[in-house]
Coordinates of C-alpha atoms in Angstrom, one line a residue:
M1 CA 4.9 32.6 2.0
A2 CA 7.6 33.2 -0.6
A3 CA 10.3 32.9 2.0
L4 CA 8.8 29.6 3.2
S5 CA 8.7 28.3 -0.4
A6 CA 12.3 29.4 -1.0
W7 CA 13.4 27.6 2.2
F8 CA 11.5 24.4 1.4
W9 CA 12.8 24.2 -2.2
S10 CA 16.4 25.1 -1.2
E11 CA 18.8 23.9 -3.9
R12 CA 21.4 23.1 -1.3
F13 CA 19.0 20.4 0.0
W14 CA 17.3 19.0 -3.1
L15 CA 20.1 19.1 -5.7
P16 CA 23.7 18.0 -6.0
H17 CA 26.5 20.5 -5.6
N18 CA 26.8 23.2 -8.3
V19 CA 23.3 22.4 -9.7
T20 CA 20.4 24.9 -9.6
W21 CA 16.7 24.8 -10.4
A22 CA 17.5 27.2 -13.2
D23 CA 19.8 24.7 -14.8
L24 CA 17.0 22.2 -14.9
S25 CA 14.6 24.7 -16.4
E26 CA 16.9 25.4 -19.3
Q27 CA 15.8 22.5 -21.5
A28 CA 16.7 21.6 -25.0
P29 CA 13.8 21.3 -27.5
G30 CA 11.8 18.1 -26.9
V31 CA 13.5 17.5 -23.5
E32 CA 11.5 17.5 -20.3
Y33 CA 12.7 17.1 -16.7
P34 CA 10.5 16.2 -13.7
K35 CA 9.0 19.2 -12.1
P36 CA 7.3 19.2 -8.6
A37 CA 4.2 20.9 -10.2
H38 CA 3.6 17.7 -12.3
L39 CA 2.6 16.0 -9.1
F40 CA -0.6 18.0 -8.8
T41 CA -1.8 16.1 -11.9
A42 CA -2.2 13.1 -9.6
L43 CA -5.0 14.7 -7.5
P44 CA -7.7 15.0 -10.2
L45 CA -6.6 11.6 -11.6
A46 CA -7.0 10.1 -8.1
L47 CA -10.6 11.2 -8.1
G48 CA -11.0 9.6 -11.5
I49 CA -9.5 6.4 -10.3
F50 CA -11.8 6.4 -7.3
G51 CA -14.8 6.8 -9.6
V52 CA -13.5 3.9 -11.8
R53 CA -13.1 1.8 -8.7
I54 CA -16.8 2.4 -7.7
L55 CA -18.0 1.4 -11.1
F56 CA -15.6 -1.6 -11.3
E57 CA -16.7 -3.0 -7.9
R58 CA -20.4 -2.4 -8.5
F59 CA -20.7 -3.9 -12.0
I60 CA -17.6 -6.2 -12.6
A61 CA -16.3 -7.4 -9.3
S62 CA -19.8 -7.8 -7.8
A63 CA -20.9 -9.9 -10.8
C64 CA -17.8 -12.1 -10.4
A65 CA -18.5 -12.5 -6.7
R66 CA -22.1 -13.6 -7.4
S67 CA -20.8 -16.1 -10.0
L68 CA -18.7 -17.6 -7.2
H69 CA -21.7 -17.7 -4.9
I70 CA -20.5 -14.8 -2.8
H71 CA -23.7 -12.8 -2.3
P72 CA -24.1 -9.4 -0.6
G73 CA -26.5 -10.7 2.0
V74 CA -27.1 -8.6 5.0
G75 CA -26.0 -10.3 8.2
R76 CA -28.0 -10.4 11.4
R77 CA -28.3 -6.9 12.9
A78 CA -28.4 -6.2 16.6
Q79 CA -31.8 -5.3 18.1
P80 CA -32.0 -1.4 18.5
N81 CA -31.2 -0.5 22.2
A82 CA -30.1 3.0 23.2
V83 CA -28.5 1.9 26.5
L84 CA -26.3 -0.8 24.9
E85 CA -25.5 1.3 21.9
K86 CA -24.2 4.1 24.1
V87 CA -22.0 1.6 25.9
F88 CA -20.8 0.1 22.6
T89 CA -19.9 3.5 21.1
S90 CA -18.6 5.3 24.2
I91 CA -17.2 2.7 26.6
T92 CA -16.4 -0.7 25.2
K93 CA -17.2 -3.0 22.4
N94 CA -16.2 -6.1 24.5
P95 CA -17.7 -5.6 27.9
D96 CA -16.1 -7.5 30.8
T97 CA -18.0 -9.5 33.4
R98 CA -18.7 -6.4 35.6
H99 CA -20.2 -4.5 32.7
L100 CA -22.2 -7.5 31.6
D101 CA -23.7 -8.0 35.1
G102 CA -24.5 -4.3 35.4
L103 CA -26.2 -4.1 32.0
S104 CA -28.1 -7.4 32.7
K105 CA -29.6 -5.9 35.8
Q106 CA -30.3 -2.5 34.3
L107 CA -32.2 -4.0 31.3
D108 CA -33.5 -7.1 33.1
W109 CA -31.9 -9.2 30.4
D110 CA -30.1 -12.5 30.7
V111 CA -26.3 -12.1 30.6
R112 CA -26.1 -14.3 27.5
K113 CA -28.6 -12.1 25.8
V114 CA -26.4 -9.0 26.5
Q115 CA -23.3 -10.9 25.2
R116 CA -25.2 -11.9 22.1
W117 CA -26.3 -8.3 21.4
F118 CA -22.7 -7.1 21.6
R119 CA -21.6 -10.0 19.3
H120 CA -24.2 -9.1 16.7
R121 CA -23.3 -5.4 17.0
R122 CA -19.6 -6.0 16.4
N123 CA -20.4 -8.2 13.4
Q124 CA -22.7 -5.5 12.1
D125 CA -19.7 -3.2 11.6
K126 CA -17.6 -5.8 9.8
P127 CA -17.5 -5.7 6.0
S128 CA -19.3 -8.6 4.3
T129 CA -17.3 -11.2 2.4
H130 CA -18.9 -9.8 -0.8
T131 CA -17.5 -6.3 0.0
K132 CA -14.1 -7.6 0.8
F133 CA -14.0 -9.7 -2.4
C134 CA -14.9 -6.7 -4.6
E135 CA -12.2 -4.6 -2.9
S136 CA -9.5 -7.3 -3.3
M137 CA -10.5 -7.8 -7.0
W138 CA -10.1 -4.1 -7.6
R139 CA -6.7 -4.0 -6.0
F140 CA -5.6 -7.2 -7.7
T141 CA -6.6 -5.8 -11.1
F142 CA -4.7 -2.5 -10.5
Y143 CA -1.6 -4.1 -9.0
L144 CA -1.4 -6.7 -11.8
G145 CA -1.9 -4.1 -14.5
I146 CA 0.7 -1.7 -13.2
F147 CA 3.2 -4.5 -12.6
I148 CA 2.8 -5.7 -16.2
Y149 CA 3.1 -2.1 -17.5
G150 CA 6.2 -1.5 -15.3
V151 CA 8.0 -4.7 -16.3
H152 CA 7.2 -4.1 -20.0
F153 CA 8.4 -0.5 -19.7
L154 CA 11.6 -1.4 -17.9
W155 CA 12.3 -4.4 -20.1
Q156 CA 11.8 -2.9 -23.5
V157 CA 13.1 0.7 -23.1
I158 CA 15.2 1.3 -20.0
P159 CA 18.9 0.4 -19.7
W160 CA 19.0 0.8 -15.9
M161 CA 17.0 -2.4 -15.4
W162 CA 20.1 -4.3 -16.5
D163 CA 22.8 -1.9 -15.3
T164 CA 21.7 0.2 -12.3
R165 CA 24.6 2.6 -12.8
H166 CA 22.6 4.2 -15.6
C167 CA 20.3 5.5 -12.8
W168 CA 23.1 8.0 -12.0
Y169 CA 24.9 8.7 -15.2
G170 CA 24.2 12.3 -16.1
Y171 CA 22.2 12.9 -13.0
P172 CA 20.2 15.1 -12.5
Y173 CA 20.1 16.0 -16.2
Q174 CA 18.0 12.9 -17.1
P175 CA 15.1 13.6 -19.4
L176 CA 11.7 12.4 -18.4
S177 CA 10.0 10.1 -20.9
S178 CA 6.2 10.0 -21.3
G179 CA 6.2 6.3 -20.2
M180 CA 8.0 7.1 -17.0
Y181 CA 5.7 10.1 -16.3
Y182 CA 2.5 8.0 -16.7
F183 CA 4.0 5.2 -14.5
Y184 CA 4.8 7.6 -11.7
V185 CA 1.6 9.7 -11.9
I186 CA -0.7 6.7 -12.0
Q187 CA 1.0 5.1 -9.0
L188 CA 0.8 8.3 -7.1
A189 CA -2.9 8.8 -8.0
F190 CA -3.8 5.3 -7.0
Y191 CA -2.4 5.8 -3.5
W192 CA -4.1 9.1 -3.2
S193 CA -7.3 7.4 -4.2
L194 CA -6.8 4.8 -1.4
M195 CA -6.4 7.6 1.1
F196 CA -9.7 9.1 -0.2
S197 CA -11.6 5.8 -0.1
Q198 CA -10.6 5.1 3.5
F199 CA -13.1 7.7 4.7
T200 CA -15.9 6.1 2.7
D201 CA -15.1 2.4 3.1
I202 CA -16.2 0.5 6.2
K203 CA -13.8 1.3 9.0
R204 CA -11.3 -1.4 9.9
K205 CA -9.1 -1.9 13.0
D206 CA -6.0 -1.0 10.9
F207 CA -7.5 2.3 9.7
R208 CA -4.7 4.5 11.2
V209 CA -1.9 2.1 10.1
M210 CA -3.2 2.0 6.6
F211 CA -3.6 5.8 6.4
I212 CA 0.0 6.3 7.6
H213 CA 1.2 3.7 5.1
H214 CA -0.6 5.4 2.2
L215 CA 0.7 8.8 3.3
A216 CA 4.3 7.5 3.5
T217 CA 4.0 5.9 0.1
V218 CA 2.7 9.2 -1.4
G219 CA 5.6 11.0 0.3
L220 CA 8.3 8.6 -1.1
I221 CA 6.9 8.7 -4.6
S222 CA 6.7 12.5 -4.5
F223 CA 10.1 12.9 -3.0
S224 CA 11.9 10.8 -5.6
Y225 CA 10.0 12.6 -8.4
A226 CA 10.8 16.1 -7.1
N227 CA 14.6 15.6 -7.2
N228 CA 14.5 13.4 -10.4
M229 CA 15.4 10.1 -8.8
V230 CA 12.7 8.5 -11.0
R231 CA 15.0 5.9 -12.5
V232 CA 15.8 4.2 -9.2
G233 CA 12.2 5.1 -8.0
S234 CA 10.8 3.0 -10.9
L235 CA 12.9 0.0 -9.8
V236 CA 11.6 0.4 -6.2
M237 CA 8.0 0.5 -7.2
C238 CA 8.4 -2.5 -9.6
V239 CA 10.0 -4.6 -6.9
H240 CA 7.2 -3.9 -4.5
D241 CA 4.4 -4.4 -7.1
A242 CA 5.7 -8.0 -7.8
S243 CA 4.0 -9.5 -4.7
D244 CA 1.1 -7.2 -4.1
F245 CA -1.2 -8.7 -6.7
L246 CA -0.5 -12.2 -5.4
L247 CA -1.7 -11.3 -1.9
E248 CA -4.9 -10.0 -3.3
A249 CA -5.4 -13.1 -5.4
A250 CA -4.9 -15.3 -2.2
K251 CA -7.5 -13.2 -0.4
M252 CA -10.0 -13.6 -3.3
A253 CA -9.5 -17.4 -3.2
N254 CA -10.0 -17.3 0.5
Y255 CA -13.2 -15.4 0.3
A256 CA -14.5 -17.8 -2.5
K257 CA -13.5 -20.7 -0.2
F258 CA -11.1 -22.2 -2.7
Q259 CA -8.9 -23.6 0.0
R260 CA -6.2 -25.4 -2.2
V261 CA -6.0 -22.4 -4.6
C262 CA -5.6 -20.1 -1.6
D263 CA -2.9 -22.3 -0.1
S264 CA -0.9 -22.5 -3.4
I265 CA -1.1 -18.7 -4.1
F266 CA -0.1 -17.9 -0.5
I267 CA 3.0 -20.1 -0.8
V268 CA 3.9 -18.4 -4.1
F269 CA 3.3 -15.0 -2.6
S270 CA 5.6 -15.8 0.3
L271 CA 8.4 -16.9 -2.0
V272 CA 8.1 -13.9 -4.2
F273 CA 7.9 -11.6 -1.2
F274 CA 11.1 -13.0 0.3
V275 CA 13.0 -12.9 -3.0
T276 CA 12.0 -9.4 -4.0
R277 CA 12.2 -7.8 -0.5
L278 CA 15.2 -9.6 1.0
I279 CA 17.4 -10.3 -2.0
I280 CA 16.6 -8.1 -5.0
Y281 CA 15.8 -5.0 -3.1
P282 CA 18.9 -4.8 -1.0
L283 CA 21.4 -6.2 -3.5
W284 CA 20.0 -4.4 -6.6
V285 CA 18.3 -1.3 -5.4
L286 CA 20.0 -0.3 -2.2
N287 CA 23.4 -1.2 -3.6
S288 CA 22.7 1.3 -6.4
T289 CA 21.3 4.1 -4.2
M290 CA 24.0 3.9 -1.6
F291 CA 27.2 2.9 -3.3
E292 CA 26.9 3.4 -7.1
S293 CA 25.3 6.9 -6.6
W294 CA 28.1 7.8 -4.1
D295 CA 30.8 7.0 -6.7
I296 CA 29.0 8.6 -9.7
V297 CA 27.2 11.6 -8.2
G298 CA 28.3 12.0 -4.6
P299 CA 26.2 12.6 -1.5
Y300 CA 24.1 15.7 -0.7
P301 CA 21.3 16.4 1.8
S302 CA 18.3 14.9 0.0
W303 CA 20.5 11.9 -0.9
W304 CA 20.9 11.1 2.8
V305 CA 17.2 11.5 3.4
F306 CA 16.2 9.3 0.5
N307 CA 18.6 6.5 1.5
S308 CA 17.5 6.7 5.1
L309 CA 13.9 6.2 4.1
L310 CA 14.9 3.3 1.9
L311 CA 16.9 1.7 4.8
V312 CA 13.8 2.1 7.1
L313 CA 11.8 0.4 4.4
Q314 CA 14.3 -2.5 4.3
G315 CA 14.0 -2.9 8.1
L316 CA 10.2 -3.2 7.6
H317 CA 10.8 -5.8 4.9
I318 CA 12.7 -7.9 7.4
F319 CA 10.0 -7.5 10.1
W320 CA 7.2 -8.4 7.6
S321 CA 9.1 -11.3 6.2
Y322 CA 9.5 -12.7 9.7
L323 CA 5.8 -12.4 10.3
I324 CA 4.9 -14.0 7.0
A325 CA 7.4 -16.8 7.5
R326 CA 5.8 -17.6 10.9
I327 CA 2.4 -17.6 9.3
A328 CA 3.5 -19.8 6.4
I329 CA 5.1 -22.3 8.8
R330 CA 1.9 -22.6 10.9
A331 CA -0.2 -22.8 7.8
V332 CA 1.8 -25.6 6.2
S333 CA 2.1 -27.5 9.5
R334 CA -1.7 -27.4 10.0
G335 CA -2.6 -27.6 6.4
K336 CA -4.8 -24.5 6.4
V337 CA -3.8 -21.0 5.2
S338 CA -7.1 -19.2 5.4
H339 CA -7.2 -19.3 9.3
Y340 CA -4.0 -17.2 9.3
L341 CA -4.5 -15.1 6.2
H342 CA -6.0 -12.2 8.0
I343 CA -2.8 -11.9 10.1
C344 CA -0.8 -11.8 6.9
I345 CA -3.1 -9.1 5.5
F346 CA -2.3 -6.9 8.5
S347 CA 1.4 -7.7 8.5
H348 CA 1.5 -6.8 4.8
C349 CA -0.6 -3.7 5.0
L350 CA 2.4 -1.3 5.1
T351 CA 4.1 -2.7 2.0

């Protein structure tokens, strides 16, 4: 186990040339550097955030939903039937004509009655509008809060928001402030909590995609913290947080049937998404991680890995922007966003 740990935390991979872990452990009084062990703090915090989410959705978001006439109401449930349930869970949720005819004869039911049973059974597994509104309100509240905190923190305290070369001056001997530590750990804990909640939430079609997304996000945040790339990491997170709360706001307006509000927020979301992901991210963040860091620090193995992951992320930004632009064009031309919003939710689920 010790040999495996030594191999994984190899200084030749994680740190620039002529820098060792021992160098980073020799700290002046009052100076703290990021340590991989700090990341374990996010796990109990994630459980706490998950508990806060349950209370928030039950007492705050649910009350807001009811005030907007979005009630929990249980939808029509399918009539219990062992034969059809076995087909639904083991074979298909959308039987074709051959299956329908066979089940109709086996049960002595009309084909339309069988179709209706499968429709009710599929709807039975879908989350209610009330549940989706509460979930979106929770995410909206977190995303907005962490974005405001991040912008305030970067604006008031940090020089690298205005000159990204400060992300690399003195690297990796860059002290960790308490504000940066909280920003990182809270973000990491939130995405851990999303991974936990996926197993208790109503299962959706994009379960695997969302799980991979949360896992990749946790990996990127942890990776940048472990090798003290937190300065540029804070810029990456802030750029991504800028549009997330707008999407959740558009979803809430859609669930509340505020069509014009939904349309307006969706347009703003699209513009912010394009500006932050296609202009600010490549020209501000990638320029710093790829070129400024090369000139000031120089490349080393984990530098190549980190930049490769950021380039993959930019490729996804381009793909998602294409999907969102297509959705926006259809919505504007037909004068209705809500019909296409669920597509946007899926296309944005990896951001």
